[in-house]
Amino acid sequence: MSYAYSIQHLKRALGSLLILKKTRTRTKINLNARIRELEEAIKLLEKEQA
């Protein structure tokens, strides 16, 4: 099973959140949690793909 598309999509979402984090200060705590979740999901998918 190929996870390449899912990994690419999650990395794009992660990039968007990182950009948002730089510009917004009020929601950093929520953004940090979402960023961690996306990073963990990407790691899991990359491990499954290998």
mmCIF file of N, CA and C in Angstrom:
data_model
loop_
_atom_site.group_PDB
_atom_site.id
_atom_site.type_symbol
_atom_site.label_atom_id
_atom_site.label_comp_id
_atom_site.label_asym_id
_atom_site.label_seq_id
_atom_site.Cartn_x
_atom_site.Cartn_y
_atom_site.Cartn_z
ATOM 1 N N MET A 1 0.843 -1.182 0.000
ATOM 2 C CA MET A 1 0.000 0.000 0.000
ATOM 3 C C MET A 1 0.892 1.250 0.000
ATOM 4 N N SER A 2 0.544 2.209 -0.817
ATOM 5 C CA SER A 2 1.363 3.408 -0.940
ATOM 6 C C SER A 2 0.791 4.545 -0.097
ATOM 7 N N TYR A 3 1.634 5.101 0.722
ATOM 8 C CA TYR A 3 1.230 6.212 1.573
ATOM 9 C C TYR A 3 1.796 7.537 1.078
ATOM 10 N N ALA A 4 2.423 7.539 -0.097
ATOM 11 C CA ALA A 4 3.112 8.731 -0.598
ATOM 12 C C ALA A 4 2.187 9.945 -0.649
ATOM 13 N N TYR A 5 0.971 9.773 -1.159
ATOM 14 C CA TYR A 5 0.042 10.903 -1.260
ATOM 15 C C TYR A 5 -0.332 11.420 0.123
ATOM 16 N N SER A 6 -0.598 10.515 1.041
ATOM 17 C CA SER A 6 -0.974 10.917 2.406
ATOM 18 C C SER A 6 0.159 11.666 3.088
ATOM 19 N N ILE A 7 1.380 11.163 2.925
ATOM 20 C CA ILE A 7 2.537 11.822 3.527
ATOM 21 C C ILE A 7 2.703 13.215 2.943
ATOM 22 N N GLN A 8 2.574 13.325 1.619
ATOM 23 C CA GLN A 8 2.714 14.622 0.952
ATOM 24 C C GLN A 8 1.649 15.595 1.457
ATOM 25 N N HIS A 9 0.416 15.122 1.582
ATOM 26 C CA HIS A 9 -0.686 15.965 2.050
ATOM 27 C C HIS A 9 -0.440 16.442 3.487
ATOM 28 N N LEU A 10 0.011 15.544 4.353
ATOM 29 C CA LEU A 10 0.279 15.914 5.743
ATOM 30 C C LEU A 10 1.428 16.909 5.844
ATOM 31 N N LYS A 11 2.462 16.723 5.017
ATOM 32 C CA LYS A 11 3.594 17.661 5.038
ATOM 33 C C LYS A 11 3.161 19.044 4.572
ATOM 34 N N ARG A 12 2.255 19.093 3.595
ATOM 35 C CA ARG A 12 1.730 20.377 3.131
ATOM 36 C C ARG A 12 0.940 21.058 4.250
ATOM 37 N N ALA A 13 0.112 20.284 4.942
ATOM 38 C CA ALA A 13 -0.670 20.828 6.059
ATOM 39 C C ALA A 13 0.260 21.302 7.174
ATOM 40 N N LEU A 14 1.316 20.537 7.431
ATOM 41 C CA LEU A 14 2.288 20.920 8.449
ATOM 42 C C LEU A 14 2.961 22.237 8.077
ATOM 43 N N GLY A 15 3.325 22.388 6.827
ATOM 44 C CA GLY A 15 3.932 23.635 6.360
ATOM 45 C C GLY A 15 3.003 24.814 6.558
ATOM 46 N N SER A 16 1.728 24.613 6.258
ATOM 47 C CA SER A 16 0.747 25.683 6.438
ATOM 48 C C SER A 16 0.634 26.081 7.905
ATOM 49 N N LEU A 17 0.629 25.101 8.789
ATOM 50 C CA LEU A 17 0.540 25.405 10.221
ATOM 51 C C LEU A 17 1.787 26.126 10.714
ATOM 52 N N LEU A 18 2.954 25.741 10.196
ATOM 53 C CA LEU A 18 4.192 26.402 10.616
ATOM 54 C C LEU A 18 4.198 27.859 10.181
ATOM 55 N N ILE A 19 3.682 28.133 8.991
ATOM 56 C CA ILE A 19 3.574 29.515 8.517
ATOM 57 C C ILE A 19 2.594 30.282 9.398
ATOM 58 N N LEU A 20 1.450 29.672 9.698
ATOM 59 C CA LEU A 20 0.444 30.309 10.537
ATOM 60 C C LEU A 20 1.010 30.602 11.927
ATOM 61 N N LYS A 21 1.814 29.680 12.446
ATOM 62 C CA LYS A 21 2.404 29.858 13.773
ATOM 63 C C LYS A 21 3.302 31.097 13.819
ATOM 64 N N LYS A 22 3.997 31.375 12.727
ATOM 65 C CA LYS A 22 4.882 32.538 12.691
ATOM 66 C C LYS A 22 4.099 33.844 12.738
ATOM 67 N N THR A 23 2.888 33.839 12.183
ATOM 68 C CA THR A 23 2.138 35.084 12.065
ATOM 69 C C THR A 23 1.138 35.302 13.191
ATOM 70 N N ARG A 24 0.698 34.251 13.843
ATOM 71 C CA ARG A 24 -0.307 34.377 14.908
ATOM 72 C C ARG A 24 0.300 34.054 16.255
ATOM 73 N N THR A 25 -0.021 34.839 17.244
ATOM 74 C CA THR A 25 0.520 34.573 18.575
ATOM 75 C C THR A 25 -0.536 34.032 19.531
ATOM 76 N N ARG A 26 -1.788 34.361 19.310
ATOM 77 C CA ARG A 26 -2.842 33.943 20.242
ATOM 78 C C ARG A 26 -3.056 32.438 20.242
ATOM 79 N N THR A 27 -2.907 31.793 19.101
ATOM 80 C CA THR A 27 -3.282 30.386 18.989
ATOM 81 C C THR A 27 -2.080 29.453 18.976
ATOM 82 N N LYS A 28 -0.925 29.911 19.452
ATOM 83 C CA LYS A 28 0.285 29.091 19.374
ATOM 84 C C LYS A 28 0.168 27.765 20.117
ATOM 85 N N ILE A 29 -0.510 27.750 21.258
ATOM 86 C CA ILE A 29 -0.621 26.504 22.023
ATOM 87 C C ILE A 29 -1.381 25.464 21.212
ATOM 88 N N ASN A 30 -2.509 25.842 20.637
ATOM 89 C CA ASN A 30 -3.275 24.918 19.811
ATOM 90 C C ASN A 30 -2.489 24.510 18.577
ATOM 91 N N LEU A 31 -1.780 25.461 17.973
ATOM 92 C CA LEU A 31 -0.992 25.151 16.784
ATOM 93 C C LEU A 31 0.132 24.181 17.124
ATOM 94 N N ASN A 32 0.772 24.369 18.260
ATOM 95 C CA ASN A 32 1.843 23.458 18.662
ATOM 96 C C ASN A 32 1.326 22.032 18.796
ATOM 97 N N ALA A 33 0.144 21.870 19.365
ATOM 98 C CA ALA A 33 -0.449 20.542 19.511
ATOM 99 C C ALA A 33 -0.757 19.935 18.146
ATOM 100 N N ARG A 34 -1.324 20.720 17.263
ATOM 101 C CA ARG A 34 -1.645 20.221 15.916
ATOM 102 C C ARG A 34 -0.375 19.879 15.138
ATOM 103 N N ILE A 35 0.659 20.706 15.295
ATOM 104 C CA ILE A 35 1.934 20.452 14.617
ATOM 105 C C ILE A 35 2.528 19.132 15.101
ATOM 106 N N ARG A 36 2.498 18.910 16.419
ATOM 107 C CA ARG A 36 3.007 17.647 16.967
ATOM 108 C C ARG A 36 2.230 16.456 16.420
ATOM 109 N N GLU A 37 0.899 16.569 16.359
ATOM 110 C CA GLU A 37 0.069 15.483 15.841
ATOM 111 C C GLU A 37 0.419 15.170 14.392
ATOM 112 N N LEU A 38 0.588 16.205 13.578
ATOM 113 C CA LEU A 38 0.936 15.992 12.173
ATOM 114 C C LEU A 38 2.317 15.363 12.032
ATOM 115 N N GLU A 39 3.273 15.822 12.822
ATOM 116 C CA GLU A 39 4.619 15.247 12.755
ATOM 117 C C GLU A 39 4.596 13.766 13.124
ATOM 118 N N GLU A 40 3.821 13.409 14.149
ATOM 119 C CA GLU A 40 3.707 12.011 14.554
ATOM 120 C C GLU A 40 3.037 11.180 13.468
ATOM 121 N N ALA A 41 1.992 11.717 12.852
ATOM 122 C CA ALA A 41 1.302 10.999 11.782
ATOM 123 C C ALA A 41 2.229 10.776 10.592
ATOM 124 N N ILE A 42 3.014 11.781 10.241
ATOM 125 C CA ILE A 42 3.958 11.649 9.130
ATOM 126 C C ILE A 42 4.987 10.566 9.443
ATOM 127 N N LYS A 43 5.522 10.574 10.667
ATOM 128 C CA LYS A 43 6.514 9.564 11.055
ATOM 129 C C LYS A 43 5.923 8.161 10.973
ATOM 130 N N LEU A 44 4.696 7.999 11.462
ATOM 131 C CA LEU A 44 4.055 6.686 11.420
ATOM 132 C C LEU A 44 3.850 6.207 9.987
ATOM 133 N N LEU A 45 3.371 7.091 9.120
ATOM 134 C CA LEU A 45 3.149 6.704 7.730
ATOM 135 C C LEU A 45 4.459 6.377 7.024
ATOM 136 N N GLU A 46 5.504 7.151 7.298
ATOM 137 C CA GLU A 46 6.801 6.872 6.679
ATOM 138 C C GLU A 46 7.341 5.523 7.151
ATOM 139 N N LYS A 47 7.108 5.205 8.427
ATOM 140 C CA LYS A 47 7.553 3.919 8.959
ATOM 141 C C LYS A 47 6.775 2.775 8.302
ATOM 142 N N GLU A 48 5.474 2.940 8.136
ATOM 143 C CA GLU A 48 4.636 1.927 7.493
ATOM 144 C C GLU A 48 5.022 1.729 6.033
ATOM 145 N N GLN A 49 5.396 2.826 5.384
ATOM 146 C CA GLN A 49 5.733 2.761 3.967
ATOM 147 C C GLN A 49 7.056 2.026 3.752
ATOM 148 N N ALA A 50 7.970 2.131 4.704
ATOM 149 C CA ALA A 50 9.310 1.524 4.557
ATOM 150 C C ALA A 50 9.276 0.018 4.643
#
